Tab-separated table of C-alpha atoms in Angstrom:
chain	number	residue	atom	x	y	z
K	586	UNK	CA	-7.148	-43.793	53.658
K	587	UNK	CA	-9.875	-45.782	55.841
K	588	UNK	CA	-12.006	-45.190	53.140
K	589	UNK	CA	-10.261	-46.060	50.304
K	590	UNK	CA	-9.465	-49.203	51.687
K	591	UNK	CA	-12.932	-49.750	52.274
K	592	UNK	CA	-14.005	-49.277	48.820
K	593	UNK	CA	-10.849	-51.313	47.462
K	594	UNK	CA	-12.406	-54.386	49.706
K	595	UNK	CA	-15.806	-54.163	48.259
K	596	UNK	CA	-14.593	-53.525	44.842
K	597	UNK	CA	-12.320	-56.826	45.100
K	598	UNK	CA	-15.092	-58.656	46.935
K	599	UNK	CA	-17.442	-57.908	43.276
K	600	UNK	CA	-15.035	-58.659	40.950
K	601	UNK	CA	-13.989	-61.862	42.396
K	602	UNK	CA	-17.878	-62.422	42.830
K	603	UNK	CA	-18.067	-61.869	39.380
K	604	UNK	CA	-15.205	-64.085	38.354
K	605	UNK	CA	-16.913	-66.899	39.939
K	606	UNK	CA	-13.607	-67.001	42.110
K	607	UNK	CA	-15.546	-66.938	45.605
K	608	UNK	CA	-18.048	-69.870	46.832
K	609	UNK	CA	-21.764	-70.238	45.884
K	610	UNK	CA	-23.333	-68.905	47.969
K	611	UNK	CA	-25.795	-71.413	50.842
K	612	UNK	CA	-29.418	-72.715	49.526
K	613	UNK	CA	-31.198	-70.122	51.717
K	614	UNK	CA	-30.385	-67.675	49.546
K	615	UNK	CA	-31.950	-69.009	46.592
K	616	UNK	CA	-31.699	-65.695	43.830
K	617	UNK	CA	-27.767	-65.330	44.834
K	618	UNK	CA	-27.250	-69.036	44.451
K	619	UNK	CA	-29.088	-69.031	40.748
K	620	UNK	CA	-27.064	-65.897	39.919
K	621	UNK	CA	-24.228	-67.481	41.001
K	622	UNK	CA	-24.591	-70.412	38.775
K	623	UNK	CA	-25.791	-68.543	35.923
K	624	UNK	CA	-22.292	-66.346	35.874
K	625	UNK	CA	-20.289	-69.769	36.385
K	626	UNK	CA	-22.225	-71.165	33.253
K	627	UNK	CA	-21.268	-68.144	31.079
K	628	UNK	CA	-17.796	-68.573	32.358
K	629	UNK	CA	-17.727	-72.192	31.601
K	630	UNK	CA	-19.513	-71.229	27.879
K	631	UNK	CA	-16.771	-68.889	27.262
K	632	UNK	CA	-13.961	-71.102	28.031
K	633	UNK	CA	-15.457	-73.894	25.876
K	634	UNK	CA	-15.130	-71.510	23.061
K	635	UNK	CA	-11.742	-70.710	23.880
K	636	UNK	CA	-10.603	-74.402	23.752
K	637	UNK	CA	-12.667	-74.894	20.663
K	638	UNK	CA	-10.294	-72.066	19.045
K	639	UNK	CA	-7.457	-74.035	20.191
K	640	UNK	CA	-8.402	-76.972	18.605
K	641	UNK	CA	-9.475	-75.528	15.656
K	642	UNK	CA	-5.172	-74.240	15.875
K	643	UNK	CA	-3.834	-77.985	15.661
K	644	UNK	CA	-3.570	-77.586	11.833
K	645	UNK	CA	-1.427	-74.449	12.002
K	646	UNK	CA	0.626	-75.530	14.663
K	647	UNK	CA	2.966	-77.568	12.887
K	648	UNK	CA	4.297	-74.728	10.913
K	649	UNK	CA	6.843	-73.215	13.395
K	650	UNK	CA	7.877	-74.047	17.407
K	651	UNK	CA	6.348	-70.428	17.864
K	652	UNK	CA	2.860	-71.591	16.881
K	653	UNK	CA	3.406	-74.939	18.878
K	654	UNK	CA	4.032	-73.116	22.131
K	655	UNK	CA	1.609	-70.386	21.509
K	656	UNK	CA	-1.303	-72.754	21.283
K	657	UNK	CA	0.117	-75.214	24.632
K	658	UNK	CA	0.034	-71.641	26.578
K	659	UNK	CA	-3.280	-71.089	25.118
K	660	UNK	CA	-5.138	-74.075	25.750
K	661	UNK	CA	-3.566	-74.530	28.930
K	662	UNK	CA	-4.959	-70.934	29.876
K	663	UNK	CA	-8.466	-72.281	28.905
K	664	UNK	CA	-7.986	-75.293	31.014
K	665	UNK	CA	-6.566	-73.447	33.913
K	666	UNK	CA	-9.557	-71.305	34.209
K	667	UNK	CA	-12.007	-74.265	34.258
K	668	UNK	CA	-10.648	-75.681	37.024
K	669	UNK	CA	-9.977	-72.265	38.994
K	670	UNK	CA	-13.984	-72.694	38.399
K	671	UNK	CA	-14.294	-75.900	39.913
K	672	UNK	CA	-11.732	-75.334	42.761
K	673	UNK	CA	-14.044	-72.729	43.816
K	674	UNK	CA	-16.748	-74.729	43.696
K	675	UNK	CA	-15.383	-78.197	45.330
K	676	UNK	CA	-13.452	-76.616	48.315
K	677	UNK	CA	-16.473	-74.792	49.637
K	678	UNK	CA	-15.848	-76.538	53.141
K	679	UNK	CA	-12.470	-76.089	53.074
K	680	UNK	CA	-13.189	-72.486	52.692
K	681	UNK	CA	-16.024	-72.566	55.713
K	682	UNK	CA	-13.363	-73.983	57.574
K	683	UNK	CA	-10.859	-71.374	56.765
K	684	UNK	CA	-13.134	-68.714	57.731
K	685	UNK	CA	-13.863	-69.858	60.715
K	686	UNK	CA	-10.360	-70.000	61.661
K	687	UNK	CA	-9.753	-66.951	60.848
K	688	UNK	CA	-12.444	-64.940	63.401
K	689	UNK	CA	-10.670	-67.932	65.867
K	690	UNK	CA	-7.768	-66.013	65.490
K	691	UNK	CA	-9.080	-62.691	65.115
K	692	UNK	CA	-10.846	-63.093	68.529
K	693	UNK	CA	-7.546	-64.733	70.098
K	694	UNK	CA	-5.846	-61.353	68.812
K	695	UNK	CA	-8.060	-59.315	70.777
K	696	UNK	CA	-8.196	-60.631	73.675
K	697	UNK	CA	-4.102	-59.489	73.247
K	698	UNK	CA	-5.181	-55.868	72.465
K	699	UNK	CA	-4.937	-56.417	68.713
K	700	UNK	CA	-7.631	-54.457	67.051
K	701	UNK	CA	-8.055	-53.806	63.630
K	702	UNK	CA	-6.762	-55.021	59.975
K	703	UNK	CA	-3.473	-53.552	58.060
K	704	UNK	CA	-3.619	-51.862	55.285
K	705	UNK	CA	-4.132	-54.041	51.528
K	706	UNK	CA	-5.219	-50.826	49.333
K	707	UNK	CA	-1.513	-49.256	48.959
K	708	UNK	CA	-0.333	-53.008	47.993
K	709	UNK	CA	-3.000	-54.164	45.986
K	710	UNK	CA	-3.848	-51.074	43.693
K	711	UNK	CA	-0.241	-50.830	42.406
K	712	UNK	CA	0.061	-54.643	41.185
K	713	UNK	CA	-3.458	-54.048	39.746
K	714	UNK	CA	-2.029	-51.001	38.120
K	715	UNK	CA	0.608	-52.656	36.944
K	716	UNK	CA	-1.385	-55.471	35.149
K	717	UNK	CA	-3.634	-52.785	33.494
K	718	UNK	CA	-0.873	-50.892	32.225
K	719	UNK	CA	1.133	-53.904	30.634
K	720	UNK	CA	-2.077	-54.465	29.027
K	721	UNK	CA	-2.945	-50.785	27.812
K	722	UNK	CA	0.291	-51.082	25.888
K	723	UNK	CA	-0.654	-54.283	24.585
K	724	UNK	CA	-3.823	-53.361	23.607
K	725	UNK	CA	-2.409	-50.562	21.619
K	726	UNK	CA	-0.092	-52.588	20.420
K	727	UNK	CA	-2.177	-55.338	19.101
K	728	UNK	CA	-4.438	-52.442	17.371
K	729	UNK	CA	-1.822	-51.006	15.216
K	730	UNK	CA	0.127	-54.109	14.377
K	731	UNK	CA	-2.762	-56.572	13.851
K	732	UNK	CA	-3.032	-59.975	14.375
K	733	UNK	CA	0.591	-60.483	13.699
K	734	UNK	CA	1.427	-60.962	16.918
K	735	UNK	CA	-1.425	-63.092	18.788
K	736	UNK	CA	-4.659	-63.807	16.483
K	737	UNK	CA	-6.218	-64.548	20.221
K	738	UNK	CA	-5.486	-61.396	22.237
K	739	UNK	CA	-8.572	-59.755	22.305
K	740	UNK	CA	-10.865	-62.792	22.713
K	741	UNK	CA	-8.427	-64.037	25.778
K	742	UNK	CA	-8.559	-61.020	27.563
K	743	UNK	CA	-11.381	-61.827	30.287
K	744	UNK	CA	-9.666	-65.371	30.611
K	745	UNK	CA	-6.387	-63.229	31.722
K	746	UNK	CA	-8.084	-60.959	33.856
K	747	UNK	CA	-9.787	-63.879	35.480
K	748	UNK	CA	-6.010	-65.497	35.879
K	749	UNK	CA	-4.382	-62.308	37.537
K	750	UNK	CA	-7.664	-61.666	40.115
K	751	UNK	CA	-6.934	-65.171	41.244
K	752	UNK	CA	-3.627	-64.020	41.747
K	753	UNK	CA	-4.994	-60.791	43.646
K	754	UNK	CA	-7.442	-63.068	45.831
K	755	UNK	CA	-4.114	-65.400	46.954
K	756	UNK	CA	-2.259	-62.330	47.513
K	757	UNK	CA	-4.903	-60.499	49.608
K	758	UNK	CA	-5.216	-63.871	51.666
K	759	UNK	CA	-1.753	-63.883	52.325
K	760	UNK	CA	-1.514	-60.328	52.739
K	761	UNK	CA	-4.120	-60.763	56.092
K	762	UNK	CA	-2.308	-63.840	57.583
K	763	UNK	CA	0.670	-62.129	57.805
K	764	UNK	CA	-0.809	-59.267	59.245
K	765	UNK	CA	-2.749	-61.511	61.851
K	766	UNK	CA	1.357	-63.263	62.288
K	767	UNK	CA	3.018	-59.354	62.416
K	768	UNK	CA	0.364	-58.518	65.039
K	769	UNK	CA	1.349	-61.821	67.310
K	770	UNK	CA	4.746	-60.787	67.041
K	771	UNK	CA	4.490	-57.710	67.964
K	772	UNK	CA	2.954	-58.480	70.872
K	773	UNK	CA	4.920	-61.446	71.943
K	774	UNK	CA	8.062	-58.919	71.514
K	775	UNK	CA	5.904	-56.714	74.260
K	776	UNK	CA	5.652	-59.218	76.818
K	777	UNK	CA	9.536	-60.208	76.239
K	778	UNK	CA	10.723	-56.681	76.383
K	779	UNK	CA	8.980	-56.632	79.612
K	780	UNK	CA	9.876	-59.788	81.092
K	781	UNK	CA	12.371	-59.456	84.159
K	782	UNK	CA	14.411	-62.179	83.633
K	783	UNK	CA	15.334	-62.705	87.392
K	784	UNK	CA	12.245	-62.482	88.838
K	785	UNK	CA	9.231	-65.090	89.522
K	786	UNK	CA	6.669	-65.099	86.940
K	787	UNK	CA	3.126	-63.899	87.509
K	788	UNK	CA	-0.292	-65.440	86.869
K	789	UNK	CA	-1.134	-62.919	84.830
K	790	UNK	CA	2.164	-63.488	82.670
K	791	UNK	CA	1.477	-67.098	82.451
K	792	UNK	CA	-2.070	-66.999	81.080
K	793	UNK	CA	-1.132	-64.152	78.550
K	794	UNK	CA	1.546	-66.812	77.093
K	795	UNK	CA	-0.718	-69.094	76.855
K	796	UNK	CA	-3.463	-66.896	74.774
K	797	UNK	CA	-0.638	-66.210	72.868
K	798	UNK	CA	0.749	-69.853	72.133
K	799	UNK	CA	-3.321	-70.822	71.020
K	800	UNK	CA	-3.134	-67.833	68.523
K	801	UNK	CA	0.047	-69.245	67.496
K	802	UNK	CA	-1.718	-72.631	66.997
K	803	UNK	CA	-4.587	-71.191	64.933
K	804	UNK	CA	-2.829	-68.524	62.901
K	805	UNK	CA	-0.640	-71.655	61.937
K	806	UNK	CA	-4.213	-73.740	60.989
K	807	UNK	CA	-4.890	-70.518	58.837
K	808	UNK	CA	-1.610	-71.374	56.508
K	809	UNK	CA	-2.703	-75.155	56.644
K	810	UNK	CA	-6.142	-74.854	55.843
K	811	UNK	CA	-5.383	-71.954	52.809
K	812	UNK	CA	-2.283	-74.420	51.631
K	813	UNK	CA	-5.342	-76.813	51.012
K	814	UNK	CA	-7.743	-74.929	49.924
K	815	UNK	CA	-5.933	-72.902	46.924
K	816	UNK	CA	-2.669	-75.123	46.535
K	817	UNK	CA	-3.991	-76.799	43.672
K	818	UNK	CA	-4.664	-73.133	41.686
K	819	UNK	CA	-1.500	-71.983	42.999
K	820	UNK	CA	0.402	-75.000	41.426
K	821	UNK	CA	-1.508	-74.490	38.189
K	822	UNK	CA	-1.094	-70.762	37.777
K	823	UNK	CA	2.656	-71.448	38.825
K	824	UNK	CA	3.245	-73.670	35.863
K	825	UNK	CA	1.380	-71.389	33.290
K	826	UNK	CA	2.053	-68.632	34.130
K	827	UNK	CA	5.722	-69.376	34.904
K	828	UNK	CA	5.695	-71.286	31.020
K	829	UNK	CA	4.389	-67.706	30.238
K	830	UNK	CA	6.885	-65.601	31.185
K	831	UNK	CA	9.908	-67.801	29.792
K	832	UNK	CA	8.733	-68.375	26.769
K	833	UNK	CA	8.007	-64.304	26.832
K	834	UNK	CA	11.679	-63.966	27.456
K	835	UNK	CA	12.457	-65.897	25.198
K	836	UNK	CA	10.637	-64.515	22.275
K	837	UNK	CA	11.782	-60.724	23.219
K	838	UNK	CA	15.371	-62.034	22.799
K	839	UNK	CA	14.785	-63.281	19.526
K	840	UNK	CA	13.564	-60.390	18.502
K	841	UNK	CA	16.486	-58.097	19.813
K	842	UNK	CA	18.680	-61.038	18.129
K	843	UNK	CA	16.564	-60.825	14.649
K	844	UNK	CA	16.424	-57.341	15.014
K	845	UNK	CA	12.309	-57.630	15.011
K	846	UNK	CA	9.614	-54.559	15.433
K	847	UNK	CA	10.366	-52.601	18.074
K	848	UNK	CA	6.549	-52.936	19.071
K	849	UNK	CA	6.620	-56.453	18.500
K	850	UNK	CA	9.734	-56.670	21.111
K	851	UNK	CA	7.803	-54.043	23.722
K	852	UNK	CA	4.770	-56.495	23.064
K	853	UNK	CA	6.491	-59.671	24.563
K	854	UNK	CA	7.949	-57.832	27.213
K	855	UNK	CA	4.951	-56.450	29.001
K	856	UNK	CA	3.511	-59.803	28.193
K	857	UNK	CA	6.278	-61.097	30.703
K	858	UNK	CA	5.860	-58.346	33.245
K	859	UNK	CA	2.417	-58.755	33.107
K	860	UNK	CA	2.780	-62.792	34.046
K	861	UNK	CA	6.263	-62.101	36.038
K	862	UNK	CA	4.978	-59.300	38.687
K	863	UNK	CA	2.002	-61.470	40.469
K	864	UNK	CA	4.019	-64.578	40.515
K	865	UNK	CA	6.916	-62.435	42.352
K	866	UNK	CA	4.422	-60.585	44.684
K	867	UNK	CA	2.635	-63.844	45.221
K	868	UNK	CA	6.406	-65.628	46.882
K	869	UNK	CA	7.039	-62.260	48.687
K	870	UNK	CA	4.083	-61.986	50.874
K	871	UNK	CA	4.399	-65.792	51.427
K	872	UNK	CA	8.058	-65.459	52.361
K	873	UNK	CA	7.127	-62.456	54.484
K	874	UNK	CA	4.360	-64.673	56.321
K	875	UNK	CA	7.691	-67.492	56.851
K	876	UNK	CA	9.883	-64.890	58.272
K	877	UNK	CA	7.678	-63.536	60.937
K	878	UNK	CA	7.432	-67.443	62.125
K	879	UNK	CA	10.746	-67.384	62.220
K	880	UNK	CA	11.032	-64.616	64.240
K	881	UNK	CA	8.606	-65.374	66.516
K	882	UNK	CA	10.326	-68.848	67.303
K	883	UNK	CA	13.437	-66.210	68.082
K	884	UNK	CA	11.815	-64.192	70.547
K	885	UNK	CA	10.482	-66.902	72.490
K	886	UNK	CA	14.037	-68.379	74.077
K	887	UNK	CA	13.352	-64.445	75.723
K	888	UNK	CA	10.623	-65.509	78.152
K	889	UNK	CA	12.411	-67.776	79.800
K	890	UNK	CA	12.728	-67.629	83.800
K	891	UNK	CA	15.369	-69.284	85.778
K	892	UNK	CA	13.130	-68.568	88.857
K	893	UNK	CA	10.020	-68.994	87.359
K	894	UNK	CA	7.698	-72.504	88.512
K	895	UNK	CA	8.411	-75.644	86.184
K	896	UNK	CA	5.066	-75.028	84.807
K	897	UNK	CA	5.777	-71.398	83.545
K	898	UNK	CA	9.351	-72.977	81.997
K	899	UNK	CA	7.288	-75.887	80.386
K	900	UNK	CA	4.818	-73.687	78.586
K	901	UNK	CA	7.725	-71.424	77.229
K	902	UNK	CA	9.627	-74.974	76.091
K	903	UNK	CA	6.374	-76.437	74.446
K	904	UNK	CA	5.481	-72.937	72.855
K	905	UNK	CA	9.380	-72.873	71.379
K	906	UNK	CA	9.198	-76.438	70.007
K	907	UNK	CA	5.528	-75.531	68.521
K	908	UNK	CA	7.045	-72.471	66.633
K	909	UNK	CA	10.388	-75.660	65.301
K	910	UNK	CA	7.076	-78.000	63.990
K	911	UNK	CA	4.321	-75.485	62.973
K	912	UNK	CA	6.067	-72.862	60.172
K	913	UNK	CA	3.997	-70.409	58.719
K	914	UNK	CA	4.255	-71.412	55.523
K	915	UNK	CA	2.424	-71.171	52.187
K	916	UNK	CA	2.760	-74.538	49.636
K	917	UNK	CA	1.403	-75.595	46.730
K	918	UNK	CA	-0.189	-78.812	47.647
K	919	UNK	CA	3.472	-79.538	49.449
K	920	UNK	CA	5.016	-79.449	46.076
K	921	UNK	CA	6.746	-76.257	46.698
K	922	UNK	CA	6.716	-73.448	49.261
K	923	UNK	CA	6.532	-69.899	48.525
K	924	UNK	CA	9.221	-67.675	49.561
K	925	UNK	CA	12.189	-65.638	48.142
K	926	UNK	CA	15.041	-68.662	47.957
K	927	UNK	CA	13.087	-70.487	45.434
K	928	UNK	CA	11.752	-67.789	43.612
K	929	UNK	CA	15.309	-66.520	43.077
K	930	UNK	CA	16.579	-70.079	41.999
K	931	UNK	CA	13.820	-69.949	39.075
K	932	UNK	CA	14.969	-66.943	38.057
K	933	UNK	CA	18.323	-68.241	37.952
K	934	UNK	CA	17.702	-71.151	36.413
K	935	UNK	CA	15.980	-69.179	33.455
K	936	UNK	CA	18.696	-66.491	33.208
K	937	UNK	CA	20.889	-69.536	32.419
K	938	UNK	CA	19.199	-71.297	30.005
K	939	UNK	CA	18.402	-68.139	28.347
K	940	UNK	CA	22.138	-67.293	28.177
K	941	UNK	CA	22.956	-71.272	27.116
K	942	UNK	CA	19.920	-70.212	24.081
K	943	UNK	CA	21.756	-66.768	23.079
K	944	UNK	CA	25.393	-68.857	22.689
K	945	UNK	CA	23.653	-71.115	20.585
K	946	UNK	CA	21.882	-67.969	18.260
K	947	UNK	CA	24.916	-66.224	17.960
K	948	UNK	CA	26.982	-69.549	17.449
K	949	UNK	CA	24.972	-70.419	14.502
K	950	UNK	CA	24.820	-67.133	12.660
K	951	UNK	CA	28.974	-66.975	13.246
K	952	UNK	CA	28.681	-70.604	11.365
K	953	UNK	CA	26.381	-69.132	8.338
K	954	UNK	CA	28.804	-66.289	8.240
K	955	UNK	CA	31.692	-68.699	7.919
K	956	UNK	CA	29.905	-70.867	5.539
K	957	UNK	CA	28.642	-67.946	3.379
């Protein structure tokens, strides 16, 4: 298992490489700064081409809503990835910063006993899995049927991939802060199952809660500094690939309602899987990350010592109103916060409109029926 997370690190570390998803690397190394630069350029070629297709669109687009919302999700797509380019390239220090963090904490962790990293491989490989499979069957798919179905398929597949791995590089980030937040917790809940409520505290009690209220304070500058760092690409591959996935929906119910292809109908619907599933995995982890805060904040009230010094008492108060102020939370450039509540309110929201959309279909052909 060691292993094959080991290879599953490296592998992601390449492909985002690749991507042009990590930073360039510093001027000292001069061949993997040019190569760096060269890859971003054929990125930035490619996409240029892509938005030149869309344009070339505009004359077609006028013939149906489909075509209209087809070529927004396209261009948008194109534009998205450009400035997934450039956010990689313009938050370079926020990204230093965010590193360095990180080992803060790591170190902090240790000093607790807290050795090692959890597991990403058995999380990871199955929404990868996922993403290849929808697009096996769309592949398939778009070779039987044709252009039919998306003239711009084939050509837009690296831009996808390039979309989703972003997705995969926010989830593995989130993925490690909450393991850095589980392994606080869990050792927090040691010292309070271990606390003696009736007895004076000891020294060595006193400066363990105070290691641990510092990690608390930099695993909390982790979520800050990552907010910043990626909340722009989060907000834009929100609002794509959420536009994605409704419109998806949408079309696979028209189908069913038109009575369409049944490869036509399979071919929207792993199109919406295939934009749904990271955007779901994405708000879990980051809810996940908010409810070990939360917890944390809970266990604290447990240290408390009625015979303990006013200094002991005072460092257990200030460490439960840090955990009130400083939530471990993941936002989109404050816009929104990721967790389960408001993932499950979009997906409300969309089953409803949907539903409004259907009465209206089935409304009108009861109309043409009467009329006829």
């Amino acid at each position: 298992m060691n292993s094959l997370e080991c290879l599953t690190r490296r592998v992601l570390a390449g492909v985002f490489w690749l991507m042009g998803l990590v930073p360039l690397p510093p001027s000292s190394q001069l061949f993997s700064l040019l190569l760096s630069l060269a890859i971003r350029c054929c990125w930035i070629v490619y996409l240029g081409y892509l938005l030149s297709i869309a344009i070339g669109f505009q004359s077609v687009t006028s013939e149906s809503v489909g075509n209209v919302v087809g070529t927004m999700l396209f261009m948008g797509n194109s534009v998205l990835g450009l400035l997934l380019l450039l956010e990689s390239v313009l938050k370079q220090n926020t990204r230093a910063q965010l590193e360095d963090l990180r080992f803060q904490s790591q170190l902090q962790l240790q000093r607790l006993g807290m050795f090692g990293r959890g597991r990403q491989a058995p999380h990871l490989l199955p929404l990868i899995a996922t993403q290849f499979t929808c697009d096996l069957v769309r592949v398939l798919i778009s070779a039987k049927v044709g252009t039919m179905i998306s003239p711009v398929f084939f050509v837009s597949l690296p831009l996808m991939w390039l979309l989703r791995f972003r997705y995969v590089q926010l989830v593995q980030h989130v993925m490690d802060l909450n393991q850095r937040s589980l392994q606080l917790r869990r050792s927090l809940l040691a010292l309070a199952s271990g606390n003696e409520l009736w007895q004076p505290y000891g020294v060595q009690e006193w400066g363990q809660l105070q290691t641990l209220r510092k990690t608390y304070e930099r695993i909390f500058e982790c979520y800050e500094v990552f907010s910043d760092c990626y909340g722009w690409g989060i907000l834009g591959l929100h609002l794509v690939t959420s536009f994605q996935f409704v419109t998806n929906a949408y079309w696979m119910l028209t189908g069913l309602y038109e009575e369409q292809n049944l490869l036509i109908l399979t071919y929207n619907g792993a199109t919406a899987i295939d934009f749904g599933t990271p955007i779901a995995t994405l708000f879990w982890y980051g809810d996940a990350g908010a409810e070990n805060g939360r917890e944390i904040g809970c266990l604290i009230s447990k240290l408390a010592k009625p015979l303990g010094s006013r200094r002991y008492n005072n460092l257990v108060s200030e460490f439960s109103l840090q955990t009130l102020h400083q939530r471990f939370v993941v936002t989109a450039k404050d816009f929104f916060s990721l967790n389960l509540h408001l993932l499950s309110s979009m997906f409300a929201a969309v089953v409803t409109y949907l539903v409004i959309l259907i009465q209206f279909m089935f409304a009108e052909r009861s109309a043409k029926a009467y009329s006829a």
